[in-house]
Coordinates of C-alpha atoms in Angstrom, one line a residue:
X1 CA -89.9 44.7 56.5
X2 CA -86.3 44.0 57.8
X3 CA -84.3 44.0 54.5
X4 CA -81.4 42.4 56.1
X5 CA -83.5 39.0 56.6
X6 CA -83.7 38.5 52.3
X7 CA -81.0 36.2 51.0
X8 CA -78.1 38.4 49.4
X9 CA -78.2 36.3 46.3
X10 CA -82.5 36.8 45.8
X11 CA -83.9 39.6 43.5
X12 CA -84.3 42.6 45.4
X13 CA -87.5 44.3 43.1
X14 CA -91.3 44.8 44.1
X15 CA -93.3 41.6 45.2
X16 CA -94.5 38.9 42.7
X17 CA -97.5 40.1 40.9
X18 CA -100.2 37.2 42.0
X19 CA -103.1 38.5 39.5
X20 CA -100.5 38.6 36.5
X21 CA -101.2 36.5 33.4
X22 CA -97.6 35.0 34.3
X23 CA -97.6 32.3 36.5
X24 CA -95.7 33.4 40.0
X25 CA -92.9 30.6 38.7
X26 CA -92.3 32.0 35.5
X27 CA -91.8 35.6 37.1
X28 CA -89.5 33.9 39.7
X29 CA -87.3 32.4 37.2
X30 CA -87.5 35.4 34.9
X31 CA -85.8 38.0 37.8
X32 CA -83.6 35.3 38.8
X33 CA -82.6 35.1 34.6
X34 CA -82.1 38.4 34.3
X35 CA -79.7 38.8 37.3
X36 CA -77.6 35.9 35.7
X37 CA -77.3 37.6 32.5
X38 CA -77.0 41.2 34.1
X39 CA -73.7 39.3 36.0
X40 CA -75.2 40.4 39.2
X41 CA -75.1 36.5 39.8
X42 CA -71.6 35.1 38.8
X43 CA -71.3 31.6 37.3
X44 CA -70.5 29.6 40.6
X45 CA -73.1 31.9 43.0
X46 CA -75.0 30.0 45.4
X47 CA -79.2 30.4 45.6
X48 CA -81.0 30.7 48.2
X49 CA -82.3 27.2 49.6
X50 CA -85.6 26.2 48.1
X51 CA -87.0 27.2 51.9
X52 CA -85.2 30.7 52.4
X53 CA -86.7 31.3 48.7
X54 CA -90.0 30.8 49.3
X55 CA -90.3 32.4 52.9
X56 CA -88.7 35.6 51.0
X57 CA -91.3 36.0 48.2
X58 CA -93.8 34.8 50.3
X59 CA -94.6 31.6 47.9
X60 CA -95.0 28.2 48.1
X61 CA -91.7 26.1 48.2
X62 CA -93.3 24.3 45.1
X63 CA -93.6 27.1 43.2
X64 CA -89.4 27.9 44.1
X65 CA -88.6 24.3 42.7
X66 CA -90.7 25.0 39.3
X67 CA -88.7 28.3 38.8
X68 CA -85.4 26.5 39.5
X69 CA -86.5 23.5 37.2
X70 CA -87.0 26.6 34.7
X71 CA -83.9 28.1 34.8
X72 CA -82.3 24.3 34.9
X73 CA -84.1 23.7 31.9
X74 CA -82.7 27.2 30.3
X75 CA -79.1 26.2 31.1
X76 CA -78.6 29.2 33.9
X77 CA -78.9 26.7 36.8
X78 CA -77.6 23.4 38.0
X79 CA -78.4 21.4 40.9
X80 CA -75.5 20.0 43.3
X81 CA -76.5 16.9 45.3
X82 CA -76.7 18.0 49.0
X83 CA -75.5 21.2 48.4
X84 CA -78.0 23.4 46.6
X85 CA -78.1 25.5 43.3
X86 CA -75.4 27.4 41.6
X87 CA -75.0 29.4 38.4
X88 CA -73.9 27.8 35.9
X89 CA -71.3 28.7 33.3
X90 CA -72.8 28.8 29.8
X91 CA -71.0 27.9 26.8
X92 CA -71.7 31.2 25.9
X93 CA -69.6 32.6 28.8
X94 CA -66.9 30.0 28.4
X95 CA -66.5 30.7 24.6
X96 CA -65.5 34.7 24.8
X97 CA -62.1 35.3 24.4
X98 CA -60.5 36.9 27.4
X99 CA -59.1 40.6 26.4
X100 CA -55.9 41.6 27.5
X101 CA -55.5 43.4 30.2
X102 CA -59.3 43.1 31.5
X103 CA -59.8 43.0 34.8
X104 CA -60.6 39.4 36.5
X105 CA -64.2 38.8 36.6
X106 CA -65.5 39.0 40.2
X107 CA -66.7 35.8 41.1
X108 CA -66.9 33.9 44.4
X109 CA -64.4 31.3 45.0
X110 CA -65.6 28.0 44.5
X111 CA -62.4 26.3 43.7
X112 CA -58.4 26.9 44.0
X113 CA -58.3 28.3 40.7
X114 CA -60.8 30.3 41.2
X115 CA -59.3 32.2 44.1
X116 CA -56.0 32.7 42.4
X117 CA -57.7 34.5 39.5
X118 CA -59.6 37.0 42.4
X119 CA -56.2 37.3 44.1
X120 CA -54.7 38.4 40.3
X121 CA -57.6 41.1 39.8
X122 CA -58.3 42.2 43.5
X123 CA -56.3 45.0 45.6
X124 CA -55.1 42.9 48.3
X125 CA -56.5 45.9 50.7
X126 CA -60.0 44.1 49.7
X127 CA -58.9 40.6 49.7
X128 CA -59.2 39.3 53.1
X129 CA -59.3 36.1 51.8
X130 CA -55.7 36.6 49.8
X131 CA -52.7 34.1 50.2
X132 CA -49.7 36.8 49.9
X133 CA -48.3 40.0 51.5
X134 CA -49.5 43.3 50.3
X135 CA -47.5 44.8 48.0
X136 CA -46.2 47.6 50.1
X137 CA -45.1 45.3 52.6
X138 CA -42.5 43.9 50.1
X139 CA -38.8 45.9 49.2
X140 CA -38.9 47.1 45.9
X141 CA -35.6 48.8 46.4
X142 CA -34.1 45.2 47.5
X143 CA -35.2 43.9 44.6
X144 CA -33.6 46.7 42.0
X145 CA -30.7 46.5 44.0
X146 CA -30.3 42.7 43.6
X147 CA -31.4 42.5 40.0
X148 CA -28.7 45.3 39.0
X149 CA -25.7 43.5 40.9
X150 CA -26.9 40.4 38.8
X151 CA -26.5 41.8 35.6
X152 CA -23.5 43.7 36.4
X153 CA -21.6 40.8 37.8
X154 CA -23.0 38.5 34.9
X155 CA -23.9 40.0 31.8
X156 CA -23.5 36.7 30.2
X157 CA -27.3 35.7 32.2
X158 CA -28.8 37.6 29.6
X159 CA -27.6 35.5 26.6
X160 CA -27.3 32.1 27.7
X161 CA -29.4 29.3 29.1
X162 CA -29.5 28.5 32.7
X163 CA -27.8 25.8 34.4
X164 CA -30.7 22.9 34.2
X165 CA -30.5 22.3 38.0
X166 CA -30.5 26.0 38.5
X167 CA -28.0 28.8 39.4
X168 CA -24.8 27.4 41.1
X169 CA -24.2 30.6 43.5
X170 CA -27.6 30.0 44.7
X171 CA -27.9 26.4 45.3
X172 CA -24.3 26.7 47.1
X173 CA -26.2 29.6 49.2
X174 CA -29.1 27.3 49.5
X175 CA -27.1 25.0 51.5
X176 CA -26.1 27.5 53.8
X177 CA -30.2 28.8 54.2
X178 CA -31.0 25.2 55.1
X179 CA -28.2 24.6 57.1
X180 CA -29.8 27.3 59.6
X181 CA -32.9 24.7 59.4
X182 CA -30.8 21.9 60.5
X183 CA -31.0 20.4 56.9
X184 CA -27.9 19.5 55.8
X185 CA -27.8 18.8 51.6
X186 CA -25.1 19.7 49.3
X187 CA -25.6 21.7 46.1
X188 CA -26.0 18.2 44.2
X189 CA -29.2 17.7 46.5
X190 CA -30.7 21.2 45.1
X191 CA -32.9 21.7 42.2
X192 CA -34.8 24.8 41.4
X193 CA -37.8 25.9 40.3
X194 CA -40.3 28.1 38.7
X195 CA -41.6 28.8 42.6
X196 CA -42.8 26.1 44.9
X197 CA -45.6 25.4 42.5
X198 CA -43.4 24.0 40.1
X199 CA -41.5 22.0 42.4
X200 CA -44.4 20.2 43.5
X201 CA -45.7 20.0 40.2
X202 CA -41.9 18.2 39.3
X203 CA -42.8 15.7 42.5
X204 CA -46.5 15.1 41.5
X205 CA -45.6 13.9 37.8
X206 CA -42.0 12.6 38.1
X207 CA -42.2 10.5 41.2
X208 CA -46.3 9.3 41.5
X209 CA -47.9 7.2 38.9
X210 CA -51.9 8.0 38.5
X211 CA -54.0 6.1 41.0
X212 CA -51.3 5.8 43.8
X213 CA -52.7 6.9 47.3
X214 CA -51.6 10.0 48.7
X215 CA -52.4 11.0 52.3
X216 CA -52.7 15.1 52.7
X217 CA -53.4 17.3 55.2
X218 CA -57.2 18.1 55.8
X219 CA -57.7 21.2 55.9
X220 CA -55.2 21.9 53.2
X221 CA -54.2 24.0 50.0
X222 CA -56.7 23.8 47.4
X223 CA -54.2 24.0 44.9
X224 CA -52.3 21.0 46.0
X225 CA -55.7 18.6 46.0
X226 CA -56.4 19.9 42.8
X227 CA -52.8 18.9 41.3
X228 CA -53.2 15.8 43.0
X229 CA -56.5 14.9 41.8
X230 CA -55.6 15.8 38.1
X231 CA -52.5 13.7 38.2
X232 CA -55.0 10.6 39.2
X233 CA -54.1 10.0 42.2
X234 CA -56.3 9.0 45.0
X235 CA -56.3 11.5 48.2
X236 CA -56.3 10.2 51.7
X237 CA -57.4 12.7 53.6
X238 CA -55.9 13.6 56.9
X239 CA -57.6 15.5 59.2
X240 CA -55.5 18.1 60.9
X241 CA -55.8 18.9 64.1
X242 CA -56.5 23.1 65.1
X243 CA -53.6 23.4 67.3
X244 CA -50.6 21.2 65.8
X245 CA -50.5 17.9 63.6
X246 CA -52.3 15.6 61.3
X247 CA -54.7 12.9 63.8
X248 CA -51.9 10.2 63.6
X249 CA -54.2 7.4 64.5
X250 CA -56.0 7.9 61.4
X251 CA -52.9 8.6 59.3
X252 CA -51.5 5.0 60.6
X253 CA -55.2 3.8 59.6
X254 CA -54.9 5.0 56.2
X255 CA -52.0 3.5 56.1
X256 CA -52.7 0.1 56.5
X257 CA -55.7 -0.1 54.5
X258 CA -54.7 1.7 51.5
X259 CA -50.9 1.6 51.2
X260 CA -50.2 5.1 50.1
X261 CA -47.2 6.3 48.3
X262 CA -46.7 9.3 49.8
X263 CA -47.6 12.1 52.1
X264 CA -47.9 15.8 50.9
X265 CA -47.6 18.8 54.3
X266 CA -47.1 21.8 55.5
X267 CA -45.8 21.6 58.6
X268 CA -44.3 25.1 59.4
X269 CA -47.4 27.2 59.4
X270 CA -50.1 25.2 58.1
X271 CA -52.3 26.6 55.3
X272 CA -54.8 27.8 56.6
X273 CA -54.7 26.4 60.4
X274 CA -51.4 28.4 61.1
X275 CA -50.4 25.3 63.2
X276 CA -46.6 23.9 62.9
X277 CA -45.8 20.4 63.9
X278 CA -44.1 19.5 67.5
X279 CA -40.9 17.5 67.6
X280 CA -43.1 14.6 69.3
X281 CA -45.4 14.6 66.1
X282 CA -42.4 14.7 63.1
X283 CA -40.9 11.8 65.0
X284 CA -44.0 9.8 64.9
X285 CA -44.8 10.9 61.1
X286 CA -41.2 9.9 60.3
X287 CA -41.7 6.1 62.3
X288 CA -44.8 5.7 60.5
X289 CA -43.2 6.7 56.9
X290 CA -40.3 4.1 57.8
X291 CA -43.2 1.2 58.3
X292 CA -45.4 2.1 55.2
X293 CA -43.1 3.0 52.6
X294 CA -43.9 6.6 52.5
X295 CA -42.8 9.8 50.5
X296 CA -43.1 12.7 52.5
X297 CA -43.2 16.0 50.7
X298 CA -42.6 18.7 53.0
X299 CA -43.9 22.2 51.4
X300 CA -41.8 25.4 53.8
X301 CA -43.8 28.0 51.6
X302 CA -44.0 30.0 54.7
X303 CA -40.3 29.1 56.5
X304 CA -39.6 33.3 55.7
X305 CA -42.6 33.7 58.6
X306 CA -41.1 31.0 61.1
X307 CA -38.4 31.2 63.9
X308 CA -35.5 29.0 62.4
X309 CA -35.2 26.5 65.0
X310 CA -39.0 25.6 64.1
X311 CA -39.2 21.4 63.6
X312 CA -38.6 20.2 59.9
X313 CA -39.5 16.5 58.8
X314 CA -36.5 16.9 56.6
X315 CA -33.9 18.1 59.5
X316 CA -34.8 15.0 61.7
X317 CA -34.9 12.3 58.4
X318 CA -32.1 14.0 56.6
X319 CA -33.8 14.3 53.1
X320 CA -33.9 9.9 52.8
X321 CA -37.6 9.6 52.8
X322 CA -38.4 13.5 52.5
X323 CA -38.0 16.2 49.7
X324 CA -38.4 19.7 51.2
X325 CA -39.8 22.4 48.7
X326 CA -39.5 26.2 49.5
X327 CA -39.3 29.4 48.0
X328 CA -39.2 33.4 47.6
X329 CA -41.9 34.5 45.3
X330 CA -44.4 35.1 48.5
X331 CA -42.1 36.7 50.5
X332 CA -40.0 39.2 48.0
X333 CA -42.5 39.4 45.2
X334 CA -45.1 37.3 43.5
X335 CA -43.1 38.2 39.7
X336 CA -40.2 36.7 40.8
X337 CA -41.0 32.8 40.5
X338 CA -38.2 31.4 42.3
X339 CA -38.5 28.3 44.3
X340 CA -36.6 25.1 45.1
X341 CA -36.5 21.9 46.1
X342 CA -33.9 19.3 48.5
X343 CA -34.0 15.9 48.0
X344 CA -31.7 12.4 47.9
X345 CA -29.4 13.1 45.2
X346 CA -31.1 10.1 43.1
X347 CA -34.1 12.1 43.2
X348 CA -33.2 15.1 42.2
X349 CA -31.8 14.2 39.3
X350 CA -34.6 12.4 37.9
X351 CA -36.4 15.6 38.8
X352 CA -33.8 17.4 36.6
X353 CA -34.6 15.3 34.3
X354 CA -38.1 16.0 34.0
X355 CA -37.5 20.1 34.3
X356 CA -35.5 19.8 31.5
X357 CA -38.3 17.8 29.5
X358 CA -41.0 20.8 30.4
X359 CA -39.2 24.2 30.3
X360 CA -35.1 23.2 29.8
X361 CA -34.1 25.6 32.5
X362 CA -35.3 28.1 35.0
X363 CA -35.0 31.9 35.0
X364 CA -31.1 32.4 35.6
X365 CA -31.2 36.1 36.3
X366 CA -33.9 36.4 39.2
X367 CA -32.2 33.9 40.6
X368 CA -28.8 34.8 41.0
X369 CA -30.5 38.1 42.4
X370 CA -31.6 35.7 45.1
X371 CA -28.6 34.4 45.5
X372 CA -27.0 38.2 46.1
X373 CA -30.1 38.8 48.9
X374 CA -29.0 35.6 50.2
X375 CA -25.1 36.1 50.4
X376 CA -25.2 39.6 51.7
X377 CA -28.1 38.7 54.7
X378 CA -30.4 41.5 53.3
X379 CA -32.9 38.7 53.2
X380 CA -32.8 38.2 56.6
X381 CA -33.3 41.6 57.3
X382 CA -36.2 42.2 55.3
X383 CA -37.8 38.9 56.9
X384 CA -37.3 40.5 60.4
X385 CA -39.1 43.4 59.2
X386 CA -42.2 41.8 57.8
X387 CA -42.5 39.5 60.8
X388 CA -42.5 42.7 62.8
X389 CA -44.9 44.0 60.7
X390 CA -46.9 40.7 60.2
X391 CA -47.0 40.2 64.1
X392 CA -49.1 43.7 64.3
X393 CA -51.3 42.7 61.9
X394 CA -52.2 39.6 63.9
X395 CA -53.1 41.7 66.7
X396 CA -55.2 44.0 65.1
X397 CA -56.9 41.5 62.7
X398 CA -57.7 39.6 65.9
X399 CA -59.2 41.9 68.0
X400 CA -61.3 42.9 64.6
X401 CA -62.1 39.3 64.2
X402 CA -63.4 38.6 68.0
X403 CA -65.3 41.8 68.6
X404 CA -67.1 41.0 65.2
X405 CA -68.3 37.2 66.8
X406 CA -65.5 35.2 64.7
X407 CA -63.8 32.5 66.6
X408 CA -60.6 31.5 66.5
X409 CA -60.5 27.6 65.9
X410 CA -56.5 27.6 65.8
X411 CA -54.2 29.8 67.8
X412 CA -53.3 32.4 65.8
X413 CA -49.9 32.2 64.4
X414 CA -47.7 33.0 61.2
X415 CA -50.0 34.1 57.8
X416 CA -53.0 32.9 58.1
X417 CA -55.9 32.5 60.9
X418 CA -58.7 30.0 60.6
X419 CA -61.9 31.6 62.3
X420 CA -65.4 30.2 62.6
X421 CA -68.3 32.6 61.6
X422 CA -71.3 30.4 62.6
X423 CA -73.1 30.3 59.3
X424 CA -72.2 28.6 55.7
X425 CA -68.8 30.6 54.4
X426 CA -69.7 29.4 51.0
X427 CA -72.8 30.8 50.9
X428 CA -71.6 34.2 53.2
X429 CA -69.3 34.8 49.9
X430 CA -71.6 36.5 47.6
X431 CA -72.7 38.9 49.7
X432 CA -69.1 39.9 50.8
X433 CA -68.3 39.8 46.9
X434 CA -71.1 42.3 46.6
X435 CA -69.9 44.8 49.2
X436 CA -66.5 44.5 47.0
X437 CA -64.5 41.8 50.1
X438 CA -63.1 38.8 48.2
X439 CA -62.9 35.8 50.6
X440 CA -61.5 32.1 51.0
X441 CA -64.4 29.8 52.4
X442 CA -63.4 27.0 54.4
X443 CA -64.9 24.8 51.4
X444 CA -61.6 25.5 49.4
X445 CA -59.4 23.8 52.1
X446 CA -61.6 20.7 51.9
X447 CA -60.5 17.6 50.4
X448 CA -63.9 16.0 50.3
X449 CA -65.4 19.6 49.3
X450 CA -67.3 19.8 52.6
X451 CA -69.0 23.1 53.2
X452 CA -69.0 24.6 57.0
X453 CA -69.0 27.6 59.1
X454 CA -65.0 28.5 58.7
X455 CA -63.1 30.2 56.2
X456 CA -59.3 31.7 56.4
X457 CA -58.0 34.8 56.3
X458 CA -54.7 36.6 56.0
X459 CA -53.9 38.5 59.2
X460 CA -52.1 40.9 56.5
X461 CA -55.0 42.1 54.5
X462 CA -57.8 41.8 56.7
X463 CA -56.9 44.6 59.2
X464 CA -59.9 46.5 58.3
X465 CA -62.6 47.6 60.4
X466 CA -65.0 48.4 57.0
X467 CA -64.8 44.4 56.4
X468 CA -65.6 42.9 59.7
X469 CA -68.4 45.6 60.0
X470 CA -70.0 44.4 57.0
X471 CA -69.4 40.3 57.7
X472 CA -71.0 40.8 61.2
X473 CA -74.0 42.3 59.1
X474 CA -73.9 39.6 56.0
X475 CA -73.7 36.9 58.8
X476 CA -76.8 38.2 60.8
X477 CA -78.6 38.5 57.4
X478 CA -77.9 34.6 56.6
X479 CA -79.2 34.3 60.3
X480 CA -82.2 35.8 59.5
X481 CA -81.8 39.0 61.2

């Protein structure tokens, strides 16, 4: 028998005993339940379909549904309409108190949260999937360097609280970063943040009311659907096209029948399509905004990654219908939350406003550090050098992908490429968990949660040849060999 035809995710022991007192369900459900509790199955795992299940053990798919009824019944199982069955978390599970310092459970990424706790726990090296540099890509030395000007030059950053708009030196060097952009704001216009995640967190709750309509990007960031959706409001989803923009015939669709406040995009190096809007598509994006009423919020996580004269909605609107939100923490380190955002100066200070209602101030020190990196055009440098660095990556990560049957979908570009693999991504996870690969299935960039064949990956930490090796042979096992 051909091992690799068995479903990763089914019990791997001798053949179901058909002249045991135990009816072939019960035994079914019993090596399934003992996997679960073993955590050889993580809460979130997929099962095989009822089908794939059956033709395995050589059963009946009657007898597969009475042994997923059983472990329903026990509270290991639950059913998702259209989709299949998963693990369940018990209450059991969700009761332990986490130790400190444990590792992150290894479990396949079914949601945004999800991923960002395998990212915190796995060694980027096996984290194909992972949204930031490697660690040895980024300059430690910079950042000593930086951190010890700072508290030479301002011991007083130790002892007192931050300015509540954040650091003056760096919002005056701010201006000057997006002045390279072609965004022209003062230091009045500039409010930062606890990374870019709090500054769209600021936008989300100070400037949206629950159950507005708000059109994003489709694919898109997990995490920002999530916010969204917590917040209340009501996502419009956009599909984006593989090789540039959102499908603007739709978007002005949407717009008509649902009157949306505002419009959340990347559009510098999409997450996960790698895709940056053309000057054609801002101006039509910006036209349409002017006749609906809209909000944009432009997120520039990755502007570190893209040549300067790249088009910004905010550059051609000049920040009155658009906020642009950036940051550092991905590109200098992950431990240094610093992030910002431009806006109209009315906005900003009601965003202020808010900041100073959830955490009074942001971390003073790290930023004027930033500030120093910006000044001195050490920042600069050390983008050159990743890019360099990031560029050869793409090459290799591409002629890995390609001679293992991926496809590119989008031209690869910037972080992130966004391959097909021909069989369910959601379902390929386990398996790749198993051999010790966490991965980002194209489910997580879904804002209707649709599964498919295409998943991202970071042309950083998927360089090697061990990982495609063992997707080619995952994907042919889903395939049946």
């Amino acid at each position: 028998m051909n091992t690799n035809t068995a479903p990763s995710s089914a019990p791997s022991a001798a053949p179901l005993q058909r002249d045991a007192s135990q009816p072939l369900a019960h035994q079914l459900a019993q090596r399934y339940a003992e996997r679960i509790r073993q955590r050889l199955l993580l809460p979130g795992a997929r099962l095989p379909s009822v089908r794939e299940c059956a033709r395995h053990h050589g059963v009946s798919p009657h007898t597969v549904v009475a042994a997923y009824d059983q472990l329903q019944a026990e509270g290991l199982l639950e059913a998702r309409r259209q989709r299949g069955f998963f693990v369940r978390e018990t209450r059991a599970r969700q009761a332990a108190p986490a130790l400190a310092g444990a590792a992150v459970p290894r479990q396949v990424p079914l949601d945004a949260t999800t991923l960002i706790r395998g990212m915190f726990g796995t060694d980027t090296t096996r984290a194909p999937g992972s949204g930031v540099l490697p660690a040895d890509w980024l300059d430690i030395g910079l950042l000593q360097s930086a951190l010890r000007r700072a508290q030479a030059g301002s011991p007083d950053l130790h002892v007192a609280y931050g300015e509540p708009a954040g650091d003056a030196r760096l919002r005056l060097a701010l201006t000057r970063r997006l002045a390279d952009l072609g965004i022209q704001a003062g230091p009045e216009q500039l409010l930062t943040t606890a990374g870019a995640t709090q500054a769209l967190d600021l936008i989300t709750r100070g400037l949206l009311q629950p159950g507005d309509a708000v059109l994003v990007d489709d694919p898109g960031w997990a995490v920002e659907f999530a916010r969204l959706a917590n917040s209340g409001m009501r996502l419009l989803p956009v599909p984006r096209h593989p090789d540039g923009g959102p499908d603007l015939a739709v978007m002005q669709r949407l717009a008509e029948a649902h009157h949306p406040r505002a419009y959340v995009t990347v559009s510098v190096l999409h997450n996960p399509t790698g895709s940056s809007l053309t000057a054609a598509q801002a101006h039509t994006i910006l036209k349409l905004a002017d006749q609906h009423d809209l909000l944009i919020v432009e997120d520039d996580t990755y502007a570190f990654l893209a040549p300067e004269h790249t088009v910004r909605l905010s550059a051609l609107d000049g920040l009155k219908r658009t906020i642009y939100v950036s940051g550092f923490s991905k590109f200098l380190s992950p431990a240094w939350r610093v992030g910002y955002l431009a806006a109209s100066p009315e906005r900003t200070q009601r965003l202020i406003d808010l900041k100073l209602l959830s955490n009074l101030t942001s971390n003073a020190l790290p930023e004027r550090a930033v500030a120093h990196v910006l000044d001195q055009g050490q920042l600069r440098r050390h983008a050159e050098r990743v890019q360099q660095r990031l560029d050869a990556a793409r090459t290799r990560s591409v002629a890995l992908a390609e001679r293992a049957g991926a496809r590119f979908v989008s031209p690869p570009r910037g972080l992130f490429g966004w391959i097909d693999v021909g069989v369910d991504t959601e379902r390929l996870a386990q398996p790749l968990l198993d051999a010790g690969w966490l991965t980002a299935p194209g489910v997580l960039f879904s804002a209707t949660r649709q599964p498919g064949s295409l998943m991202r990956i970071n042309f950083a930490t998927a360089q090697t040849a061990a990982f495609w090796r063992d997707l080619q042979r995952c994907v042919e096992a889903l395939r049946g060999g």
